[in-house]
Coordinates of C-alpha atoms in Angstrom, one line a residue:
M1 CA -8.4 30.1 37.2
K2 CA -10.0 27.7 38.8
K3 CA -7.6 24.6 37.1
I4 CA -4.7 26.1 38.0
L5 CA -5.3 27.0 41.4
V6 CA -6.0 24.1 42.2
F7 CA -3.3 22.0 41.1
L8 CA -1.2 25.3 42.3
S9 CA -2.2 23.9 45.3
F10 CA -0.4 20.8 46.9
L11 CA 3.0 22.4 44.9
S12 CA 5.7 22.5 46.9
L13 CA 7.5 25.6 45.1
S14 CA 11.6 26.4 45.4
L15 CA 12.6 29.5 43.8
G16 CA 15.5 30.0 45.4
A17 CA 18.0 28.0 42.5
A18 CA 16.2 29.4 40.2
A19 CA 16.4 33.5 41.0
Q20 CA 20.3 32.9 41.0
D21 CA 22.0 34.2 38.4
I22 CA 19.7 35.7 36.6
P23 CA 20.2 38.6 33.6
W24 CA 19.4 42.4 35.0
Q25 CA 17.0 42.4 32.0
W26 CA 15.4 39.0 32.8
N27 CA 14.1 39.9 36.1
P28 CA 10.1 39.2 36.1
D29 CA 7.1 42.0 38.1
N30 CA 4.6 40.0 38.8
S31 CA 3.6 43.2 40.8
G32 CA -0.9 42.8 40.1
A33 CA -0.3 39.7 38.4
Q34 CA -3.9 37.8 38.8
D35 CA -3.4 35.1 36.9
R36 CA -0.6 33.3 35.4
T37 CA -0.3 30.5 32.7
V38 CA 1.8 26.7 33.9
V39 CA 4.5 25.8 31.6
I40 CA 5.3 21.8 31.9
A41 CA 8.8 21.2 29.6
D42 CA 11.8 19.8 28.4
L43 CA 14.9 21.2 28.1
V44 CA 16.6 19.4 24.8
V45 CA 20.2 21.8 24.8
N46 CA 23.0 20.3 21.6
G47 CA 20.6 17.1 20.5
L48 CA 20.0 15.4 24.3
A49 CA 17.6 15.7 27.0
V50 CA 18.8 17.6 29.7
D51 CA 17.9 16.0 32.9
I52 CA 16.0 16.6 35.5
D53 CA 18.6 16.4 38.7
G54 CA 21.3 18.8 37.2
L55 CA 18.9 21.6 35.2
D56 CA 19.1 24.1 38.1
S57 CA 22.9 24.2 38.1
H58 CA 23.4 24.9 34.9
Y59 CA 20.3 26.5 32.9
L60 CA 17.9 28.6 33.7
I61 CA 14.9 28.9 31.0
G62 CA 12.4 32.6 30.6
A63 CA 9.4 33.2 29.7
F64 CA 9.0 36.6 27.8
V65 CA 5.8 38.5 25.9
D66 CA 6.6 41.4 23.1
G67 CA 10.2 41.3 25.0
E68 CA 9.0 41.3 28.4
C69 CA 10.1 38.6 31.4
R70 CA 6.7 37.5 32.7
G71 CA 8.3 34.4 34.5
L72 CA 11.3 31.8 35.0
S73 CA 11.8 28.1 35.3
E74 CA 11.8 25.9 38.0
T75 CA 12.2 22.8 39.3
V76 CA 8.5 21.4 41.2
T77 CA 8.7 18.8 43.7
N78 CA 6.1 17.0 45.0
S79 CA 4.6 13.2 45.9
G80 CA 8.2 12.3 45.1
K81 CA 8.4 13.0 41.2
R82 CA 10.2 16.1 40.0
W83 CA 9.1 17.8 36.6
L84 CA 10.5 21.7 34.9
Q85 CA 7.6 23.7 35.1
I86 CA 7.2 27.4 34.4
E87 CA 4.9 29.9 35.0
V88 CA 4.4 33.2 33.0
F89 CA 2.8 35.8 34.8
G90 CA -0.4 37.9 33.7
N91 CA -3.8 39.7 33.3
Y92 CA -6.4 37.9 32.2
G93 CA -9.1 40.4 31.6
H94 CA -6.1 42.6 29.8
T95 CA -6.5 42.7 26.2
D96 CA -2.4 43.2 25.8
D97 CA -2.4 40.0 27.0
S98 CA -4.7 37.3 26.8
G99 CA -4.3 34.9 23.0
K100 CA -0.2 36.5 23.3
P101 CA 3.1 33.8 21.9
I102 CA 5.1 33.3 24.7
S103 CA 8.6 33.3 23.6
F104 CA 11.3 31.0 26.0
R105 CA 15.2 31.7 26.3
L106 CA 17.9 29.4 27.5
Y107 CA 20.2 30.8 30.2
D108 CA 23.7 29.1 30.7
K109 CA 25.3 30.1 33.4
D110 CA 28.4 28.1 33.4
S111 CA 29.6 29.9 30.3
Q112 CA 26.4 33.7 31.2
S113 CA 25.1 33.0 27.5
E114 CA 21.7 32.7 26.6
Y115 CA 20.1 31.0 23.4
A116 CA 16.9 31.5 22.0
L117 CA 15.0 28.4 21.9
S118 CA 12.4 26.8 19.5
S119 CA 9.0 25.1 20.9
S120 CA 7.9 22.3 19.7
R121 CA 4.5 23.5 20.0
L122 CA 2.9 27.6 19.8
V123 CA 2.3 28.5 23.7
V124 CA -0.1 31.5 24.2
W125 CA -0.9 33.3 27.4
N126 CA -4.7 32.1 27.9
Q127 CA -4.6 31.0 31.9
T128 CA -4.3 27.7 30.7
T129 CA -1.8 24.7 31.5
Y130 CA 0.3 23.0 28.8
G131 CA 1.6 19.7 29.8
M132 CA 1.2 17.1 32.9
P133 CA 4.0 16.1 35.5
S134 CA 3.1 12.5 33.5
A135 CA 3.5 13.0 29.8
D136 CA 2.4 15.6 27.2
H137 CA 5.6 17.8 27.7
V138 CA 6.4 21.5 25.3
V139 CA 9.7 20.4 24.3
L140 CA 12.0 23.8 24.5
S141 CA 15.1 23.2 22.1
A142 CA 18.2 25.2 21.6
W143 CA 21.8 24.9 20.8
T144 CA 24.6 26.0 22.4
M145 CA 27.8 24.6 19.8
P146 CA 28.0 27.1 17.3
T147 CA 31.1 26.2 15.2
D148 CA 29.4 22.2 15.1
A149 CA 27.6 21.4 12.5
V150 CA 24.0 21.7 12.9
V151 CA 21.4 20.7 10.5
T152 CA 16.9 20.2 10.1
Y153 CA 15.2 17.9 8.8
P154 CA 11.9 18.2 7.1
A155 CA 8.6 17.7 9.8
T156 CA 7.0 15.3 7.4
I157 CA 7.7 13.1 4.1
T158 CA 5.0 11.0 2.6
L159 CA 6.1 8.4 0.5
S160 CA 4.4 6.4 -2.7
K161 CA 5.0 2.3 -1.9
L162 CA 7.8 1.6 -3.1
H163 CA 9.0 4.5 -5.1
D164 CA 12.1 6.6 -4.3
V165 CA 11.2 9.9 -2.8
Q166 CA 14.8 12.5 -2.4
V167 CA 15.1 13.8 0.4
T168 CA 17.2 17.2 1.5
F169 CA 18.3 18.4 5.2
T170 CA 19.9 21.9 5.4
H171 CA 23.5 23.2 6.5
T172 CA 22.4 25.6 9.1
N173 CA 25.3 26.3 11.4
S174 CA 26.1 30.0 11.1
S175 CA 29.6 29.7 11.5
E176 CA 29.3 27.5 8.9
A177 CA 31.4 24.7 10.0
A178 CA 32.3 21.5 7.4
L179 CA 30.1 18.9 7.6
D180 CA 31.1 15.2 7.6
P181 CA 29.1 13.1 6.0
A182 CA 29.7 10.2 8.1
L183 CA 28.9 11.4 11.1
L184 CA 25.3 12.3 9.5
A185 CA 22.7 9.3 10.8
V186 CA 18.2 8.7 10.4
T187 CA 17.2 6.4 12.0
I188 CA 13.7 5.2 12.1
A189 CA 11.8 4.9 15.6
D190 CA 9.8 1.4 14.3
G191 CA 12.5 0.2 12.7
P192 CA 13.8 -0.6 9.5
H193 CA 10.5 -3.2 8.2
G194 CA 9.1 -0.2 6.8
W195 CA 11.4 2.0 5.5
T196 CA 14.8 2.0 3.8
A197 CA 17.2 5.7 3.7
A198 CA 20.5 5.7 1.9
T199 CA 23.1 9.3 1.2
A200 CA 22.6 9.8 -2.4
T201 CA 25.3 11.8 -2.6
G202 CA 28.9 12.3 -0.9
N203 CA 27.6 16.0 1.4
G204 CA 25.5 13.4 2.9
L205 CA 22.4 15.6 3.1
Q206 CA 19.5 15.3 0.1
W207 CA 18.9 11.6 0.9
T208 CA 16.8 9.0 -0.9
M209 CA 13.8 7.3 1.3
R210 CA 11.5 4.4 0.0
G211 CA 8.5 3.2 2.2
L212 CA 8.3 -0.3 2.1
A213 CA 4.8 -1.1 4.3
V214 CA 2.3 1.4 5.2
G215 CA 1.6 3.7 7.9
E216 CA 3.0 6.5 10.1
Y217 CA 6.7 6.1 10.8
D218 CA 8.8 9.3 13.5
Y219 CA 11.8 9.3 12.9
Y220 CA 14.9 11.9 13.8
V221 CA 18.5 12.7 12.4
T222 CA 21.6 12.4 14.3
Y223 CA 25.1 14.7 13.7
D224 CA 27.5 13.0 15.4
G225 CA 25.0 11.1 17.6
K226 CA 23.5 13.9 18.8
R227 CA 19.9 14.5 18.0
M228 CA 19.2 17.3 15.7
L229 CA 15.5 19.7 15.1
T230 CA 13.4 18.9 12.5
D231 CA 12.2 22.5 10.3
D232 CA 9.5 23.5 12.5
G233 CA 11.9 22.8 16.3
K234 CA 10.7 19.8 17.2
Q235 CA 12.5 16.4 17.8
T236 CA 11.2 14.2 15.8
G237 CA 9.7 14.1 12.6
K238 CA 6.9 11.9 10.9
L239 CA 7.5 9.6 7.4
I240 CA 3.5 9.2 6.6
I241 CA 3.4 5.4 3.8
P242 CA -0.7 6.0 2.8
A243 CA -2.0 2.7 0.9
E244 CA -2.8 4.0 -2.9
I245 CA -4.2 2.6 -5.6
S246 CA -2.6 3.1 -8.9
L247 CA -4.6 2.6 -12.3
A248 CA -3.2 2.8 -16.0
N249 CA -4.7 2.6 -19.3
G250 CA -8.0 -0.4 -19.4
W251 CA -8.9 -2.5 -17.7
D252 CA -7.1 -3.8 -13.9
W253 CA -8.6 -6.3 -11.4
I254 CA -8.5 -3.3 -7.5
S255 CA -8.8 -5.2 -3.9
L256 CA -8.4 -3.4 -1.2
Y257 CA -5.6 -4.4 2.0
V258 CA -7.4 -1.5 4.7
P259 CA -10.2 -2.7 6.6
T260 CA -11.8 0.9 6.2
P261 CA -14.0 1.4 3.3
F262 CA -13.4 4.4 1.0
S263 CA -15.9 6.2 -0.2
L264 CA -16.1 7.7 -3.4
I265 CA -19.5 9.6 -2.5
D266 CA -18.4 13.3 -2.2
P267 CA -20.3 14.0 1.5
P268 CA -20.3 17.9 0.8
S269 CA -22.3 17.2 -2.1
G270 CA -23.1 14.2 -1.7
F271 CA -22.2 13.5 -5.7
Y272 CA -19.3 11.1 -7.2
M273 CA -15.8 12.4 -6.2
S274 CA -14.9 14.8 -9.5
T275 CA -11.3 13.2 -9.3
L276 CA -12.9 10.1 -10.7
N277 CA -14.8 11.9 -13.9
I278 CA -13.9 12.4 -16.8
D279 CA -10.3 14.8 -17.3
S280 CA -7.5 15.1 -19.6
Q281 CA -5.9 13.4 -16.6
N282 CA -7.7 10.8 -14.8
Q283 CA -10.7 9.1 -16.7
V284 CA -12.3 6.1 -15.3
I285 CA -14.5 4.5 -17.0
E286 CA -16.6 1.5 -15.3
I287 CA -16.3 0.2 -11.9
R288 CA -17.8 -3.4 -11.3
S289 CA -17.8 -6.0 -8.8
Q290 CA -19.5 -9.1 -8.7
E291 CA -23.1 -7.6 -7.7
A292 CA -23.2 -4.1 -8.9
A293 CA -21.3 -1.6 -11.1
V294 CA -20.6 2.3 -11.9
Y295 CA -20.7 3.6 -14.8
N296 CA -18.8 7.4 -16.4
D297 CA -21.4 9.1 -18.8
P298 CA -19.6 11.7 -20.8
Q299 CA -22.6 14.2 -19.8
Q300 CA -23.9 12.8 -16.7
G301 CA -21.0 11.6 -15.3
L302 CA -20.3 8.9 -12.9
F303 CA -23.6 6.5 -11.6
G304 CA -24.7 3.1 -10.7
D305 CA -24.9 1.4 -7.5
I306 CA -21.1 1.5 -6.2
T307 CA -20.5 4.3 -3.5
E308 CA -17.5 2.8 -1.5
L309 CA -14.9 0.4 -2.3
T310 CA -14.5 -1.6 0.1
A311 CA -13.3 -5.6 1.3
A312 CA -16.4 -6.9 1.3
D313 CA -16.3 -6.7 -2.0
G314 CA -13.6 -8.9 -2.8
F315 CA -12.3 -7.3 -5.7
Y316 CA -13.4 -4.5 -8.3
K317 CA -13.2 -4.2 -12.2
I318 CA -12.0 -0.9 -12.8
K319 CA -11.3 0.7 -16.1
S320 CA -9.9 3.9 -16.5
N321 CA -8.6 5.7 -20.0
Y322 CA -5.1 7.0 -19.3
D323 CA -2.4 8.8 -22.2
E324 CA 0.7 7.3 -21.3
Q325 CA 1.9 10.9 -19.8
H326 CA -0.5 9.8 -17.0
S327 CA -0.4 6.2 -16.7
A328 CA 0.1 4.3 -13.4
N329 CA -1.6 7.3 -11.4
A330 CA -2.7 6.9 -7.7
I331 CA -6.5 8.3 -7.8
F332 CA -7.5 6.2 -4.5
N333 CA -5.3 7.2 -1.5
L334 CA -7.0 4.7 0.8
G335 CA -5.0 6.2 4.3
T336 CA -2.3 4.4 6.9
S337 CA -3.9 2.3 9.2
V338 CA -3.6 -1.1 7.6
D339 CA -5.0 -4.4 9.4
G340 CA -4.8 -7.6 7.4
Q341 CA -6.3 -9.8 10.0
A342 CA -9.6 -7.4 9.8
T343 CA -8.9 -7.2 6.1
A344 CA -9.4 -11.2 5.4
A345 CA -12.1 -11.4 8.5
M346 CA -14.3 -8.4 6.2
M347 CA -13.9 -10.2 2.1
P348 CA -16.4 -12.4 0.9
M349 CA -16.6 -15.7 1.4
V350 CA -16.1 -18.5 -0.9
E351 CA -19.0 -19.4 -2.8
P352 CA -19.5 -22.9 -5.5
G353 CA -18.9 -21.2 -8.7
Y354 CA -16.7 -18.5 -8.8
T355 CA -16.0 -15.9 -6.1
W356 CA -14.5 -12.1 -6.4
I357 CA -12.5 -12.2 -3.3
G358 CA -9.3 -9.7 -2.4
Y359 CA -5.7 -9.7 -1.2
P360 CA -5.3 -9.1 2.1
H361 CA -2.1 -8.0 2.2
E362 CA 0.4 -5.2 1.2
Q363 CA 3.2 -7.2 0.5
N364 CA 3.6 -9.7 -2.8
H365 CA 4.0 -13.3 -2.1
S366 CA 5.0 -15.5 -4.2
L367 CA 3.0 -18.6 -4.5
P368 CA 5.8 -20.4 -1.9
V369 CA 4.8 -18.7 1.1
L370 CA 1.0 -18.6 0.8
H371 CA 1.1 -21.9 -1.1
E372 CA -0.1 -24.3 2.0
L373 CA -2.5 -21.8 3.6
L374 CA -4.5 -22.2 1.0
A375 CA -4.2 -25.4 0.2
T376 CA -5.9 -26.0 3.8
T377 CA -9.4 -25.5 2.2
A378 CA -8.9 -26.3 -1.2
T379 CA -11.1 -29.0 -3.3
E380 CA -8.8 -30.8 -6.2
G381 CA -10.0 -28.6 -9.2
D382 CA -9.9 -25.7 -6.8
L383 CA -9.4 -22.5 -9.3
I384 CA -7.5 -18.9 -9.0
I385 CA -7.8 -17.2 -11.2
G386 CA -6.0 -13.5 -12.1
H387 CA -6.3 -10.8 -14.8
D388 CA -3.0 -12.8 -16.8
A389 CA -2.2 -16.2 -15.3
F390 CA -3.6 -18.5 -12.4
L391 CA -3.5 -22.3 -10.3
E392 CA -5.4 -25.0 -10.6
F393 CA -5.3 -27.3 -7.1
N394 CA -4.2 -30.8 -8.3
G395 CA -5.8 -32.4 -4.5
I396 CA -1.6 -31.6 -3.1
Q397 CA -0.1 -28.5 -4.1
W398 CA -1.2 -26.3 -6.2
V399 CA -0.2 -25.8 -10.3
G400 CA 0.1 -22.9 -13.2
S401 CA 1.5 -20.0 -13.3
L402 CA 0.3 -17.2 -10.8
Q403 CA 3.3 -17.7 -9.2
T404 CA 3.4 -14.2 -7.4
F405 CA -0.2 -12.3 -5.4
E406 CA 0.1 -8.8 -6.1
A407 CA -0.3 -6.0 -3.1
G408 CA -4.1 -4.2 -4.4
K409 CA -4.9 -7.1 -6.5
G410 CA -7.9 -8.7 -7.1
Y411 CA -8.5 -12.7 -8.3
I412 CA -11.9 -15.6 -8.5
Y413 CA -11.8 -18.2 -6.7
Y414 CA -13.9 -21.5 -8.8
T415 CA -14.7 -24.1 -6.3
E416 CA -17.5 -26.8 -6.4
N417 CA -17.3 -27.5 -2.9
P418 CA -21.1 -26.9 -1.6
T419 CA -20.1 -24.9 1.8
P420 CA -19.0 -22.1 1.7
F421 CA -16.1 -21.5 3.7
R422 CA -12.9 -18.9 4.3
L423 CA -9.7 -18.5 2.6
N424 CA -7.2 -18.5 4.2
W425 CA -4.5 -16.1 3.6
G426 CA -1.8 -16.2 6.8
D427 CA -1.0 -14.1 9.8
Y428 CA -0.4 -10.5 8.2
Y429 CA 3.1 -10.2 9.2
L430 CA 4.6 -13.2 7.0
P431 CA 7.5 -13.9 6.2
Q432 CA 8.8 -10.2 4.2
E433 CA 9.9 -10.6 0.1
P434 CA 11.3 -7.5 -0.6
Q435 CA 12.8 -8.3 -3.8
L436 CA 10.1 -9.6 -5.4
L437 CA 8.8 -7.7 -7.6
T438 CA 5.6 -7.3 -10.1
P439 CA 5.7 -10.1 -12.7
Q440 CA 6.9 -9.1 -16.0
P441 CA 5.8 -11.0 -19.3
S442 CA 8.9 -12.1 -20.9
A443 CA 10.7 -9.9 -23.5
S444 CA 11.9 -13.5 -25.7
L445 CA 8.3 -13.9 -26.7
P446 CA 7.3 -13.1 -30.2
W447 CA 4.5 -12.1 -29.1
H448 CA 2.7 -9.4 -26.7
Y449 CA -0.3 -9.4 -25.6
D450 CA -2.2 -6.8 -22.8
C451 CA -5.0 -8.4 -20.8
R452 CA -5.6 -5.0 -19.6
R453 CA -7.4 -3.9 -22.9
F454 CA -10.3 -6.5 -21.7
A455 CA -12.3 -7.0 -19.2
T456 CA -13.0 -10.4 -18.1
T457 CA -9.9 -13.8 -18.6
M458 CA -10.2 -17.0 -19.8
P459 CA -7.9 -20.2 -18.4
V460 CA -7.0 -22.9 -20.5
V461 CA -5.6 -25.7 -19.4
A462 CA -4.3 -27.8 -22.8
K463 CA -1.7 -30.2 -23.7
L464 CA 0.4 -30.5 -26.6
D465 CA 0.1 -34.1 -28.0
P466 CA 2.8 -36.8 -28.7
S467 CA 4.8 -35.7 -30.9
V468 CA 6.4 -32.8 -29.0
S469 CA 7.5 -33.8 -25.4
V470 CA 7.6 -30.7 -23.2
Q471 CA 9.2 -33.0 -20.0
A472 CA 13.0 -32.9 -21.2
D473 CA 12.5 -28.4 -21.3
P474 CA 9.6 -27.3 -20.2
S475 CA 10.2 -23.7 -20.9
R476 CA 11.5 -24.0 -25.0
Y477 CA 7.2 -24.8 -25.4
T478 CA 4.9 -21.4 -25.7
V479 CA 1.5 -21.4 -26.5
A480 CA 0.2 -18.6 -28.0
A481 CA -3.7 -17.9 -28.7
F482 CA -4.8 -15.2 -31.5
V483 CA -7.8 -13.6 -32.9
G484 CA -7.0 -12.7 -37.1
E485 CA -3.0 -12.1 -35.8
E486 CA -3.9 -10.4 -32.6
C487 CA -2.7 -12.0 -29.4
R488 CA -4.8 -12.7 -26.5
G489 CA -2.6 -14.3 -24.4
Y490 CA -0.5 -17.7 -24.0
G491 CA 1.2 -19.1 -21.6
H492 CA 4.3 -22.4 -21.3
A493 CA 4.4 -25.9 -18.6
A494 CA 4.7 -25.0 -15.8
D495 CA 4.6 -28.6 -14.5
G496 CA 6.4 -29.8 -17.1
Q497 CA 3.2 -31.1 -18.8
H498 CA 0.4 -29.4 -19.1
L499 CA -0.1 -25.6 -20.6
F500 CA -1.4 -23.1 -18.8
I501 CA -2.5 -20.6 -20.7
S502 CA -4.3 -17.5 -20.1
L503 CA -6.9 -15.6 -22.3
S504 CA -8.6 -12.1 -23.3
G505 CA -11.4 -11.9 -25.2
M506 CA -15.1 -10.6 -26.0
P507 CA -18.0 -13.6 -25.7
G508 CA -18.2 -15.3 -29.6
E509 CA -14.2 -14.4 -30.4
V510 CA -12.3 -17.4 -32.4
M511 CA -9.1 -17.9 -30.6
S512 CA -6.5 -20.0 -33.0
F513 CA -3.1 -20.9 -31.4
R514 CA 0.6 -20.8 -32.2
L515 CA 3.1 -22.7 -30.7
Y516 CA 6.7 -21.4 -30.2
D517 CA 10.3 -23.3 -30.0
R518 CA 12.4 -21.7 -28.2
L519 CA 15.1 -23.8 -29.4
T520 CA 14.8 -23.2 -32.6
G521 CA 13.0 -19.7 -33.4
S522 CA 10.4 -21.8 -34.9
T523 CA 6.7 -20.9 -35.1
T524 CA 4.0 -23.7 -35.8
L525 CA 0.5 -23.1 -35.8
L526 CA -1.8 -25.4 -34.2
K527 CA -5.0 -26.6 -35.8
E528 CA -7.3 -26.5 -32.8
Q529 CA -8.7 -23.2 -32.5
L530 CA -11.5 -22.3 -29.4
G531 CA -14.7 -20.1 -29.0
Y532 CA -13.6 -17.1 -25.8
A533 CA -15.6 -18.0 -22.3
T534 CA -14.9 -16.7 -19.3
A535 CA -15.2 -20.5 -17.9
C536 CA -12.6 -22.2 -17.5
A537 CA -11.7 -24.7 -21.1
G538 CA -9.1 -28.3 -19.9
S539 CA -8.2 -29.3 -16.2
L540 CA -4.8 -30.8 -14.8
N541 CA -7.5 -34.0 -14.8
A542 CA -9.1 -33.5 -19.1
P543 CA -6.9 -30.9 -20.6
L544 CA -7.5 -29.7 -23.7
L545 CA -5.6 -31.1 -26.1
L546 CA -3.5 -29.2 -29.2
H547 CA -2.0 -30.9 -31.7
T548 CA 0.9 -30.4 -34.1
T549 CA -0.8 -33.1 -37.1
N550 CA -3.3 -31.5 -39.5
L551 CA -6.0 -34.3 -36.7
G552 CA -7.8 -30.8 -36.8
I553 CA -11.4 -29.7 -34.6
E554 CA -14.5 -29.5 -37.2
E555 CA -17.2 -26.9 -35.8
T556 CA -20.6 -27.7 -36.1
E557 CA -23.3 -25.6 -34.4
G558 CA -27.1 -26.8 -33.2
P559 CA -27.7 -30.7 -32.3
H560 CA -25.0 -32.4 -33.4
R561 CA -25.9 -36.8 -33.8
S562 CA -23.2 -39.0 -35.0
T563 CA -22.6 -40.6 -38.2
N564 CA -21.8 -43.0 -36.1
P565 CA -23.8 -44.2 -33.0
S566 CA -21.6 -47.4 -32.3
A567 CA -18.4 -45.3 -32.5
N568 CA -16.9 -45.1 -28.7
A569 CA -17.9 -41.2 -28.6
Q570 CA -16.4 -39.0 -25.0
Y571 CA -18.2 -35.3 -24.8
F572 CA -16.3 -32.4 -22.8
D573 CA -17.4 -29.0 -20.8
L574 CA -14.6 -26.3 -21.7
R575 CA -13.7 -27.5 -18.6
G576 CA -12.9 -31.0 -19.8
R577 CA -15.3 -32.5 -17.5
P578 CA -16.7 -35.5 -19.3
V579 CA -20.8 -35.1 -19.4
A580 CA -22.8 -37.5 -20.5
A581 CA -24.0 -35.9 -23.5
A582 CA -24.4 -32.0 -25.8
R583 CA -26.8 -30.5 -23.6
G584 CA -28.9 -27.9 -23.3
H585 CA -26.4 -24.6 -24.9
G586 CA -23.0 -24.1 -25.0
I587 CA -19.7 -25.6 -26.1
Y588 CA -18.2 -28.7 -25.8
I589 CA -16.1 -31.1 -27.5
K590 CA -16.6 -34.7 -29.1
T591 CA -13.8 -36.8 -29.6
T592 CA -14.8 -39.9 -32.0
G593 CA -11.9 -41.7 -32.9
N594 CA -9.4 -40.3 -34.0
R595 CA -11.9 -37.6 -35.2
T596 CA -12.3 -34.4 -32.3
I597 CA -15.7 -31.7 -32.6
K598 CA -16.3 -28.6 -31.1
I599 CA -19.8 -28.6 -30.7
I600 CA -21.8 -25.0 -30.3
R601 CA -25.4 -25.5 -28.7

């Protein structure tokens, strides 16, 4: 009571205007009432806010408890400010009053008609104040034109990013007046960068919405320019577009573009979330970071060192076992708070060698958009490796098969720069490319491979021998790698000269190569073989040569000694870099005259 008495002590109240033209059953009897609940409100009639200057002349609001009028609206003026206020009388000690809901009705003085009011929130009699003069008003709404169309719409809609959601509005006016679809409109308060909405049928009540950017957006519906109400009586609804991680069958490279870590532990139990354990629809088998791992034991469930997903780990290799019916299920809902700048700053520094890095943008971006940014810190020979495509920096530009960076995916950065550095991903609000879709493999190839079967990838920079020219038409030729008859990856001449081939496999497997000519439809078996490893084979400066002649590769194990000491021999590692000799354990390539020999030590 103290709060309200102090609040009312400085008010200049005038009940004269509000007390005129009161319906006979609205005469409140406050005799003996010791306490009151105060409601500070805004009035919306027919979808439009009523200006307080003319409110008393046309309308009166009554507050009711159990059908009994307990207070009337009044315009309050204080220190040059004005607001609409309703004092609801009662006795706080009377248990029949305490906690009871307060309903509101509108009296139209012009038409002498009475209407029920919808409230933006539940108001109960509890001797407190709802709202303040400057903010947080209770919105009371009524529709007084029954011959006009009235539409209600969902108060909350959750959208999956880049997926269409069908939304149905409701035609609610009692007279069933015809609805004109051309007069119905949807407005998203935060603008079109985060949403789209379009009519789906002719009657205007079915809409298709698609979320483009993660976040929470206010939206509202108008008919003939008049604001409609949500199905819970509010003037504004909310679109919720969460960040999600979707997994398909096999291995995926996943990164976070939200700064808040995602806990894998269920707080009440302290165990890994039950949604991650093996069941018929959601099977997560393994999660790896560059430094740690989590494994799913069929009997014991998940165990390991990773308790949360965070941008600081760069990215994760996640193996899942879905049937086709439940492929691409979203099992991680990361929320709606996105801050690309913060996420980029949290990602690991690039260290010499291989660093698992994330991708901080929630939008797919093409290489031309990111090229200059990523080039600012690049050194010649640096690699950016995706699960099925990669790039090499030639000192001026990034070249290769990775042409689209995908939101939520992970990448590996290779550098020999001895000084750690942070990648420049640019501003979070880069130019949007809404039509930029996830790249799909070419349907015209005679082979197909699925990189999800394997956790790792091996980049190969190769070049065809001079008997096959790719200069005239780089798209004409594709080289694929095989283990037996199973395709394990392919690539084409992205720069018109070099073949960028991403291989998937297991260490110890031996890859063979085949050349496909799109022009003739012919396939040629190449003579080279290559042992699978996670390091890159070949480089722009020293590509792995692939031959269509009878010239082949001889394979030998153990120390190799040349049978012709005077021959001009050259040794290369699997990245195509020259080395002094085949020293230490590893795989090397030696060229001597017309002979190419792979040495396994």
